[in-house]
Short mmCIF file of N, CA and C in Angstrom, two decimals:
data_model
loop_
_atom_site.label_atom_id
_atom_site.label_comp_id
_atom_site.label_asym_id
_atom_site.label_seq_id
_atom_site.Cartn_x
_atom_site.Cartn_y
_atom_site.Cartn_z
N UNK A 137 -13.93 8.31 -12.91
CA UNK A 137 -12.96 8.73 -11.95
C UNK A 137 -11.74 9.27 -12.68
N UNK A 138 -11.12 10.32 -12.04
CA UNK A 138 -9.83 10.62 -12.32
C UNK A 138 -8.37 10.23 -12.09
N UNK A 139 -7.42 10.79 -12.81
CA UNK A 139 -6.15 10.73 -11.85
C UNK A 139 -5.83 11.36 -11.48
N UNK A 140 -5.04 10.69 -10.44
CA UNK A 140 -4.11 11.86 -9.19
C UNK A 140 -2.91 12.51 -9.77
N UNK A 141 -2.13 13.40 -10.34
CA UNK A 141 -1.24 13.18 -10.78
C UNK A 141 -0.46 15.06 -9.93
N UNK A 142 0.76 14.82 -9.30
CA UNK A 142 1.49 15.78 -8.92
C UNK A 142 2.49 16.00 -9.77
N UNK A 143 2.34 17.39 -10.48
CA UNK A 143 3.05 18.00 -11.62
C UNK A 143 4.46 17.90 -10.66
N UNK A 144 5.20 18.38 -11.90
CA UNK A 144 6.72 18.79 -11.36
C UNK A 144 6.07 19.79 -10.63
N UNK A 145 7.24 20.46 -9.45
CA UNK A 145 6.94 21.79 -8.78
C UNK A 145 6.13 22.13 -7.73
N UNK A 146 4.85 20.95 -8.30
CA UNK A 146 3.63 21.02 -7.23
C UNK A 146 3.86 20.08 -6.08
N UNK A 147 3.67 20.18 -4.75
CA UNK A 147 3.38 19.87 -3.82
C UNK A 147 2.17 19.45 -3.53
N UNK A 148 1.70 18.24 -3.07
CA UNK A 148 0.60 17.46 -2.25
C UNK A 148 0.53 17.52 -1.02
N UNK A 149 -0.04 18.45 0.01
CA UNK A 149 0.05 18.43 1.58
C UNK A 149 -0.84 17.55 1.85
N UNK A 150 -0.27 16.25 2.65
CA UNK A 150 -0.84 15.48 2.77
C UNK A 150 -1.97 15.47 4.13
N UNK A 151 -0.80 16.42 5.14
CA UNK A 151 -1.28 16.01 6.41
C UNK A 151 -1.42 15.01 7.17
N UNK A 152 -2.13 15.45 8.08
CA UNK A 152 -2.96 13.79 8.53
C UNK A 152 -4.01 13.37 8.26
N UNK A 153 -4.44 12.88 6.88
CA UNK A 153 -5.57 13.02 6.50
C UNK A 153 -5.46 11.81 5.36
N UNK A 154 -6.88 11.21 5.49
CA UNK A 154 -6.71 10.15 4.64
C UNK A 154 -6.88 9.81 3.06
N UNK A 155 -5.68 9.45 2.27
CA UNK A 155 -5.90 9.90 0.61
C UNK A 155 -7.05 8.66 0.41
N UNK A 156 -7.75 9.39 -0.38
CA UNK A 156 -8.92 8.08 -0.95
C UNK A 156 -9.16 7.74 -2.24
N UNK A 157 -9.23 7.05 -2.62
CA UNK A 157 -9.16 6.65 -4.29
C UNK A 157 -10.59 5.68 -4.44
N UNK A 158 -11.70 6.13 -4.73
CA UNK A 158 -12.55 5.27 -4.72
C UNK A 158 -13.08 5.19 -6.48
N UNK A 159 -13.93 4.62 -6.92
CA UNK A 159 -14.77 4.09 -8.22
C UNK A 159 -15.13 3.26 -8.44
N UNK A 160 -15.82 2.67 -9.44
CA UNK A 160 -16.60 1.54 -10.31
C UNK A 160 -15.61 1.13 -10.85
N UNK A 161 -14.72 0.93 -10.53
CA UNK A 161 -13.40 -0.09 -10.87
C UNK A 161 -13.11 0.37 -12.05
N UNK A 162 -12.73 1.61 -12.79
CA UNK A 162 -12.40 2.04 -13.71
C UNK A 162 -10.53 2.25 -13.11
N UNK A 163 -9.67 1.95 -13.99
CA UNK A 163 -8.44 2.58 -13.56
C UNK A 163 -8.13 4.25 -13.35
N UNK A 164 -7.65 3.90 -11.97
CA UNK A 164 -6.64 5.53 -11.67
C UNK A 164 -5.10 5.27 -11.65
N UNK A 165 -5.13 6.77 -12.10
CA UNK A 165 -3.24 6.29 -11.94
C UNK A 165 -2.92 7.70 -10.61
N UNK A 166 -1.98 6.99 -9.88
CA UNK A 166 -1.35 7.63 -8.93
C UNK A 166 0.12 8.31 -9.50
N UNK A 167 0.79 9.04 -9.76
CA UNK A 167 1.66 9.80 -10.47
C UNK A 167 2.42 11.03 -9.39
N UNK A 168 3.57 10.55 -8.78
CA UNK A 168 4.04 11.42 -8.67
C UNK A 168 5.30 11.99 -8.94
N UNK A 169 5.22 13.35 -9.84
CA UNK A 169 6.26 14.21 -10.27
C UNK A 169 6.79 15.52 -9.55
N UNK A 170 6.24 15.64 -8.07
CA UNK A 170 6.39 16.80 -7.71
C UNK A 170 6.80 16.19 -6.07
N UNK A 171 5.93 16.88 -5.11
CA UNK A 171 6.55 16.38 -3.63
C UNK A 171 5.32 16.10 -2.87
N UNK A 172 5.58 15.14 -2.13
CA UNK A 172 4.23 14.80 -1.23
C UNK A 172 4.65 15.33 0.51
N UNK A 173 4.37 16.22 0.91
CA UNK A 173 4.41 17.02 2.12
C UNK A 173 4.97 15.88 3.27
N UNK A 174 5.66 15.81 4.56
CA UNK A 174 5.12 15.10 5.25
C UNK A 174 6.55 13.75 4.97
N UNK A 175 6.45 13.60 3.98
CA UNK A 175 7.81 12.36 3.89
C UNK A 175 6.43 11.13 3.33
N UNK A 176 5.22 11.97 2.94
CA UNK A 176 4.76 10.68 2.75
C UNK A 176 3.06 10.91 2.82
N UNK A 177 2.08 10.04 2.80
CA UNK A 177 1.03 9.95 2.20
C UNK A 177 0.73 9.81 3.97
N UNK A 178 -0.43 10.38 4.48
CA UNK A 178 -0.72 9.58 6.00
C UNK A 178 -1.40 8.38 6.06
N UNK A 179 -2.86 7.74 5.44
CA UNK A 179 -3.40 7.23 5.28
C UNK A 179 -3.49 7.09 3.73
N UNK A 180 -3.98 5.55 2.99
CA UNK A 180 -4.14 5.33 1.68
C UNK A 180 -5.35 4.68 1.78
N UNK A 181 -6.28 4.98 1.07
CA UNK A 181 -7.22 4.18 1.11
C UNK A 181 -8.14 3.79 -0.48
N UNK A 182 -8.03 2.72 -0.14
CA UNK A 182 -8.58 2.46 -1.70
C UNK A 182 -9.66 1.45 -1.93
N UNK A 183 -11.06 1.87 -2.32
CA UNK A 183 -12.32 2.01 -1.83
C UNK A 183 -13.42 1.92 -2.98
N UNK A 184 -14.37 1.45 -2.60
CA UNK A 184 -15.48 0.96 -3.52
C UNK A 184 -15.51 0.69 -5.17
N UNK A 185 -14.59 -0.60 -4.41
CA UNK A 185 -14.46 -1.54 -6.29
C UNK A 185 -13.02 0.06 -7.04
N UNK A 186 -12.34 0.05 -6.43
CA UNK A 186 -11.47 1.01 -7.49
C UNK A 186 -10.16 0.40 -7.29
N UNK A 187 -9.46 0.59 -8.34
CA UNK A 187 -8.45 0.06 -9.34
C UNK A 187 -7.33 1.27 -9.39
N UNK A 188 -6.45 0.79 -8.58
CA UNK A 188 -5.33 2.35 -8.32
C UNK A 188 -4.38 1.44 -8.94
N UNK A 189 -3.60 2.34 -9.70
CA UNK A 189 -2.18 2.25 -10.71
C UNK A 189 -1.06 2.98 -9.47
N UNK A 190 -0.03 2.40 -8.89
CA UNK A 190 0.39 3.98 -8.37
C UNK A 190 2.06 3.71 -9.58
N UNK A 191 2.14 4.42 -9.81
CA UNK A 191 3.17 4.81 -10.82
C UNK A 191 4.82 5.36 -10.44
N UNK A 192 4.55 5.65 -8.89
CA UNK A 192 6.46 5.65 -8.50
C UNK A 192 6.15 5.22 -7.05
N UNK A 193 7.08 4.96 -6.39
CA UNK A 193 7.88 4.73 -4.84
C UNK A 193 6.46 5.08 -4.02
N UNK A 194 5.97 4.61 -3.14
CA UNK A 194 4.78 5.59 -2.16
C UNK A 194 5.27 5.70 -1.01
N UNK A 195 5.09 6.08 -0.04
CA UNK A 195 5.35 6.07 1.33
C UNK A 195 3.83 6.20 2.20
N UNK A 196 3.67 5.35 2.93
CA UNK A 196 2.27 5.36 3.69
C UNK A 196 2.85 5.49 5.18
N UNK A 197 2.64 7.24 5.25
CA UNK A 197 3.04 7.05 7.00
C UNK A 197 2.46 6.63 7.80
N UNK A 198 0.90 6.25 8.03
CA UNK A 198 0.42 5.61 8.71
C UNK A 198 -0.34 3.80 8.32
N UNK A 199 -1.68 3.88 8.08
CA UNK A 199 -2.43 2.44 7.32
C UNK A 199 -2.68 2.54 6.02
N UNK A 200 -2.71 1.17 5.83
CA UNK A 200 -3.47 1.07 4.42
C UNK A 200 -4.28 0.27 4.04
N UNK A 201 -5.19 0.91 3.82
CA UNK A 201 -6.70 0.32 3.42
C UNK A 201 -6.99 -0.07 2.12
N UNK A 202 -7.31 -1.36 1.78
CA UNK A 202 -7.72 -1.90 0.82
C UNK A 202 -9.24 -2.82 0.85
N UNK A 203 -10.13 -2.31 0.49
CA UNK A 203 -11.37 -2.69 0.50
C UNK A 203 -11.95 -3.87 -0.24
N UNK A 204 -12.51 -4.77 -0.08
CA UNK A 204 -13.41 -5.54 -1.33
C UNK A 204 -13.68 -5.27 -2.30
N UNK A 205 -13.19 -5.69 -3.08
CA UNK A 205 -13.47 -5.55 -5.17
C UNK A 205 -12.27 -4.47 -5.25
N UNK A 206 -11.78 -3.83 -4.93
CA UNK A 206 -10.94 -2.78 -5.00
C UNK A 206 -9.03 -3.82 -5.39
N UNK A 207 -8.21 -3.24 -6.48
CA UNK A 207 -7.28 -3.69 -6.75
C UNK A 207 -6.53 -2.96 -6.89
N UNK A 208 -5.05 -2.57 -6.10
CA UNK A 208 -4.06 -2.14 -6.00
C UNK A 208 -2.63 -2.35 -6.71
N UNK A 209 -2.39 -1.53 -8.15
CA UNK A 209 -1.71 -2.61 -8.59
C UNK A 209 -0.08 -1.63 -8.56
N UNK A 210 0.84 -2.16 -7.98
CA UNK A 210 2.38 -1.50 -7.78
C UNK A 210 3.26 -1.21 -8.77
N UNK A 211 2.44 -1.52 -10.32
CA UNK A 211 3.57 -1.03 -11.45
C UNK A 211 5.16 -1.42 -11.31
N UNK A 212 5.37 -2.21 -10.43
CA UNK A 212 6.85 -2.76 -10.03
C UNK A 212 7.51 -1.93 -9.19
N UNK A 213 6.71 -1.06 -8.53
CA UNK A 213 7.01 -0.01 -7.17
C UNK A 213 6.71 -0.53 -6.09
N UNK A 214 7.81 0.54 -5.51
CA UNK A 214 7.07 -0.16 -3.53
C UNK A 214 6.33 0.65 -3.10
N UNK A 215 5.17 0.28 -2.45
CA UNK A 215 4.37 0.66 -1.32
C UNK A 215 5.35 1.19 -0.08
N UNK A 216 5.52 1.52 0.68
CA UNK A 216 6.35 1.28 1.90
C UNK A 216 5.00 2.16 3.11
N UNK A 217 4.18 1.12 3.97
CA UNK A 217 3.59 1.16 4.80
C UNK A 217 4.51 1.68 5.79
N UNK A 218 3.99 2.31 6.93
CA UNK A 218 4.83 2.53 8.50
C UNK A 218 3.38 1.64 9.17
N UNK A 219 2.54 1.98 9.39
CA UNK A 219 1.25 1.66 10.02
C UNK A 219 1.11 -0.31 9.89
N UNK A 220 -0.31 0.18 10.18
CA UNK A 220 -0.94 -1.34 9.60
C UNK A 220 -1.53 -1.47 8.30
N UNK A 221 -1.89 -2.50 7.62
CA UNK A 221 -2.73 -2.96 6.77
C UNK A 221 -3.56 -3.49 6.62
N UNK A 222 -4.66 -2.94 6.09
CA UNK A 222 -6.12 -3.91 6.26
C UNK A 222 -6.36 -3.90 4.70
N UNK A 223 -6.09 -5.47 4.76
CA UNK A 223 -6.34 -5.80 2.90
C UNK A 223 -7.34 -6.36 3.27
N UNK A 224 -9.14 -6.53 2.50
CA UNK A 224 -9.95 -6.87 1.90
C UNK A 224 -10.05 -7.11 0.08
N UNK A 225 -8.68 -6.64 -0.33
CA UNK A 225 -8.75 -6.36 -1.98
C UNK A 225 -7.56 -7.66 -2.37
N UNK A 226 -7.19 -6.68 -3.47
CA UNK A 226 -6.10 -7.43 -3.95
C UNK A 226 -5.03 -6.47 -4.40
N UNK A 227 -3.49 -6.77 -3.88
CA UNK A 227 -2.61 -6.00 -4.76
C UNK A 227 -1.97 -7.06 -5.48
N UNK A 228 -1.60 -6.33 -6.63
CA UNK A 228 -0.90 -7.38 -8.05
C UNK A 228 0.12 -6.70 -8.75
N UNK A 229 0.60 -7.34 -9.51
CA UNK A 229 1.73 -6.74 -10.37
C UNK A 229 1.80 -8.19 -11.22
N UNK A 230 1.62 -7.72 -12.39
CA UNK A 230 2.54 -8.35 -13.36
C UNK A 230 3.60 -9.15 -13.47
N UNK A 231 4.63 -8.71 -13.00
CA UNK A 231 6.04 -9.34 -12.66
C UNK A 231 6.15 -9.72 -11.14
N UNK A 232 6.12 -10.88 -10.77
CA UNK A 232 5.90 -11.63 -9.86
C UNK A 232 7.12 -11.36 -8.88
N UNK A 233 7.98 -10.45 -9.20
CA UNK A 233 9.49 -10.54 -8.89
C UNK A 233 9.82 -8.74 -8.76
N UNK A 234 8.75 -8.12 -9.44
CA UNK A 234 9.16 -6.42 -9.06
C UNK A 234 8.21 -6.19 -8.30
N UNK A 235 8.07 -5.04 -7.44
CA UNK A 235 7.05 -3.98 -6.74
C UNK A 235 6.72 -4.63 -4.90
N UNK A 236 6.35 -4.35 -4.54
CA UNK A 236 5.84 -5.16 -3.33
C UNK A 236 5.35 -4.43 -2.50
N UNK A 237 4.56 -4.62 -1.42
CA UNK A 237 4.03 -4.10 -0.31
C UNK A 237 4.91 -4.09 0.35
N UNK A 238 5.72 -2.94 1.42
CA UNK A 238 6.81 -3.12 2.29
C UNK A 238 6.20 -2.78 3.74
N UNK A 239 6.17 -3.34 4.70
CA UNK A 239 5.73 -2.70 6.24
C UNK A 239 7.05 -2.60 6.71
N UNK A 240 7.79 -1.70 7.45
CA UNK A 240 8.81 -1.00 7.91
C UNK A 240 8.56 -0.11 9.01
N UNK A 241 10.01 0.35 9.48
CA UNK A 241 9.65 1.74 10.91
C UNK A 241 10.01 0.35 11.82
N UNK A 242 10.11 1.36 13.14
CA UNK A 242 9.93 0.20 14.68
C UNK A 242 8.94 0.42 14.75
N UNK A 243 8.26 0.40 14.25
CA UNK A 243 6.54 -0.24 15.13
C UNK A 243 5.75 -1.19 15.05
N UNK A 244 5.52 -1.92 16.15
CA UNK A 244 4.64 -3.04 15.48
C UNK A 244 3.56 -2.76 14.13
N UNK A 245 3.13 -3.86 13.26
CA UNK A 245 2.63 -3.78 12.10
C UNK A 245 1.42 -5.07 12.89
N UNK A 246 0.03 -4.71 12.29
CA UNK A 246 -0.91 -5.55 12.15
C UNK A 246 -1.77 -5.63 10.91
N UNK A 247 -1.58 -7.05 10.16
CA UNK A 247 -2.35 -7.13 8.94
C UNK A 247 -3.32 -7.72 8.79
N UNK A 248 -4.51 -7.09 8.23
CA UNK A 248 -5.84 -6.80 8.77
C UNK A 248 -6.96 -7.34 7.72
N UNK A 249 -7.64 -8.04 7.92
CA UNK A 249 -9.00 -7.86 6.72
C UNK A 249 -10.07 -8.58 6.86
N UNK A 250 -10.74 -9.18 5.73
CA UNK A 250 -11.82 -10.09 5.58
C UNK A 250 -11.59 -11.03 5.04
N UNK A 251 -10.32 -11.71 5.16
CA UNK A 251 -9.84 -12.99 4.93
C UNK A 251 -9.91 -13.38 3.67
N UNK A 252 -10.08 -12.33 2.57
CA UNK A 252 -9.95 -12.86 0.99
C UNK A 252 -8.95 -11.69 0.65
N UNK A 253 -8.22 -10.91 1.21
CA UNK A 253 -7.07 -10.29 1.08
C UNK A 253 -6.06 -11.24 0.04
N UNK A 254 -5.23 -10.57 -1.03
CA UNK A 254 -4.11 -11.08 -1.44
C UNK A 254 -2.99 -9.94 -1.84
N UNK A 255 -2.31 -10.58 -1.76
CA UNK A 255 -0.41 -9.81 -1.66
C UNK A 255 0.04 -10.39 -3.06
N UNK A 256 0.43 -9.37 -3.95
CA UNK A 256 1.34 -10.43 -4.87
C UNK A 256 3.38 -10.54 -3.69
N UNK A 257 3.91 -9.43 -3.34
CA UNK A 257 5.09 -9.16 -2.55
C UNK A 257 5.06 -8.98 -1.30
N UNK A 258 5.12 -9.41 -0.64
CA UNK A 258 5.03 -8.27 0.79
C UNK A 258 6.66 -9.01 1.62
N UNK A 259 7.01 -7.80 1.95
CA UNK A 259 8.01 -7.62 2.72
C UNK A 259 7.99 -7.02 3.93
N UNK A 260 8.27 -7.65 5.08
CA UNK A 260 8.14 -7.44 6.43
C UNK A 260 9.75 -6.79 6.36
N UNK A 261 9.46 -5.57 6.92
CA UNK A 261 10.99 -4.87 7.58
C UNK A 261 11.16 -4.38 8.54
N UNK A 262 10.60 -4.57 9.54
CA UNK A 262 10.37 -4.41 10.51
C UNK A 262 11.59 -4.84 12.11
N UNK A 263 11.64 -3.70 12.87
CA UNK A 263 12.30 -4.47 14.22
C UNK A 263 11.62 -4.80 15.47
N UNK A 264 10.15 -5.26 14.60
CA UNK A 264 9.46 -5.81 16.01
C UNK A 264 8.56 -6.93 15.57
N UNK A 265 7.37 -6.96 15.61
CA UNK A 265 6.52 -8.21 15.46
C UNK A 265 5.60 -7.35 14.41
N UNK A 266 5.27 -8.35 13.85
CA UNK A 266 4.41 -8.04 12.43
C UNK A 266 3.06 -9.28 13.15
N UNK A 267 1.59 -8.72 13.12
CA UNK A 267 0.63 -9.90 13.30
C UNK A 267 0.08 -10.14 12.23
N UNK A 268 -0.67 -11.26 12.02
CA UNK A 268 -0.92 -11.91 10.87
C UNK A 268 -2.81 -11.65 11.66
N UNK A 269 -3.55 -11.26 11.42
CA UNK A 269 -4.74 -11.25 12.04
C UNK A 269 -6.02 -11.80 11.47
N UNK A 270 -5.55 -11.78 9.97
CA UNK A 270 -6.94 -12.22 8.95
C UNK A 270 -6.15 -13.24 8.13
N UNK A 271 -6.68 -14.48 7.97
CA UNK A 271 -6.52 -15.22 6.74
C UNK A 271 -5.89 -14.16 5.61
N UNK A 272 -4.79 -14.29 4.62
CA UNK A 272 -4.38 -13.58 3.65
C UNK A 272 -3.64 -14.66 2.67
N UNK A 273 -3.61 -14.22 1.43
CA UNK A 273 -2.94 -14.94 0.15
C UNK A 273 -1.79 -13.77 -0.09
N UNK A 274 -0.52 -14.62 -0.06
CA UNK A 274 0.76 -14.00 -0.78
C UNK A 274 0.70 -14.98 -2.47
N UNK A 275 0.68 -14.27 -3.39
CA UNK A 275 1.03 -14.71 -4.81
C UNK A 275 2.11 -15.03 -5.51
N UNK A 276 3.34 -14.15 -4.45
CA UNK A 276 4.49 -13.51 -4.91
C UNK A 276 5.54 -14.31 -4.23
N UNK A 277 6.03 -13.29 -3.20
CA UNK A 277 6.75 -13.93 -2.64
C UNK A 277 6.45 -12.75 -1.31
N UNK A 278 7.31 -13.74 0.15
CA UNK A 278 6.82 -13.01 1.48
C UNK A 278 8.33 -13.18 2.01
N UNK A 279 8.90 -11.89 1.98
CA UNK A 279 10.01 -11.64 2.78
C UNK A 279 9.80 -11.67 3.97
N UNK A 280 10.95 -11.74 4.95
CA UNK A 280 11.22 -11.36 5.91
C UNK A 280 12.81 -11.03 5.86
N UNK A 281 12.68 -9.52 6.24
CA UNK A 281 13.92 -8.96 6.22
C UNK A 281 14.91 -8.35 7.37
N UNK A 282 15.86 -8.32 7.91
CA UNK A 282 16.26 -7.96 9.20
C UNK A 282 16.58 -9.08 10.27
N UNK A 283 16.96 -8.73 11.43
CA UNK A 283 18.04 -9.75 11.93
C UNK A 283 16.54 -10.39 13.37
N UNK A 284 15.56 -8.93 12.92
CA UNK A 284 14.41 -9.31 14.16
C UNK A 284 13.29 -9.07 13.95
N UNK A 285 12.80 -9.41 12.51
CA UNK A 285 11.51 -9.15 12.11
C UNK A 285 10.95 -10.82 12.17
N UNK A 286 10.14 -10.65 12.99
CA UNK A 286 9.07 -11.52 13.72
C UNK A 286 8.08 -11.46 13.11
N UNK A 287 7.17 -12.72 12.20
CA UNK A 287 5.90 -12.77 11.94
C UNK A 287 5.13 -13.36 12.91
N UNK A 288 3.82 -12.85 13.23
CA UNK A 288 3.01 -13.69 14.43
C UNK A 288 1.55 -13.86 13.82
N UNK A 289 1.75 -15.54 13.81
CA UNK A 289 0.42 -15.89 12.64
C UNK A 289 -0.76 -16.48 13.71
#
C-alpha cells in the first residue's frame, strides 16, 4: 500500500465521497501539505487490517469508520469528526496526553461498533447528546467539553 500525501499547491476534492485507506496492515501515512476541498474529508474509512499514520489536523465532515484489525494512529493530531463513529479498530498514540479523536458541530454524535473498539483520547464537543451504542475502551483520557455536551451510555 501507499501514501496519501497532498503536495504543497495541490488540492484533494474530497466531495461527498468516502476516503478509504485499506491493507495488510502495512503502514500509510496520511500527509497533508496542500488543501482538502470542502473544509474537510467527507467520510474516513479505514479498512481491512490497515494501519493509517495521519500526520496533521483532519477534519471528518461526516463518519468515521474504523474496522477490525485496522489501527488509526493520530501522531499527536486531532481527528475532528462532525458525523458518527463506528470504531471496530483501534486508535493510539504514543503520548497518552497528545492527539485525540474529537466529535464536534450541533449534531447529535453516535459511537458505533463491535464492542472491541478502543480510543486512546476522545473528546466529546458537542451541543447535544453524544450515544454510547457499542461497548468501547478509552486508554487515554475521555473529555467532555462544553457547558451541554451530554454522554448517553
Amino acid at each position: 500500500m501507499s501514501d496519501f500525501v497532498i503536495e504543497n499547491g495541490g488540492t484533494y476534492n474530497s466531495g461527498d465521497n468516502k476516503t478509504i485507506f485499506n491493507g495488510d496492515g502495512t503502514a500509510q501515512r496520511f500527509t497533508i501539505n496542500g488543501t482538502i476541498s470542502n473544509n474537510g474529508l467527507y467520510d474516513l474509512v479505514v479498512a481491512e487490517n490497515a494501519t493509517l499514520n495521519t500526520e496533521n489536523n483532519v477534519t471528518v465532515r461526516n463518519n468515521l469508520l474504523m474496522e477490525s484489525g485496522c489501527t488509526l494512529y493520530d501522531d499527536g493530531k486531532t481527528i475532528t469528526v462532525n458525523g458518527n463513529v463506528d470504531n471496530s479498530g483501534t486508535h493510539f498514540n504514543s503520548n497518552s496526553t497528545a492527539g485525540s479523536i474529537t466529535l464536534a458541530s450541533g449534531a447529535k454524535h453516535t459511537i458505533n461498533g463491535d464492542g472491541n473498539g478502543s480510543f486512546n483520547n476522545l473528546v466529546i464537543s458537542s451541543a447535544t447528546t453524544t450515544t454510547l451504542a457499542a461497548n468501547t475502551t478509552v486508554t487515554g483520557q475521555l473529555r467532555l467539553t462544553g457547558n451541554t455536551t451530554k454522554l448517553d451510555i
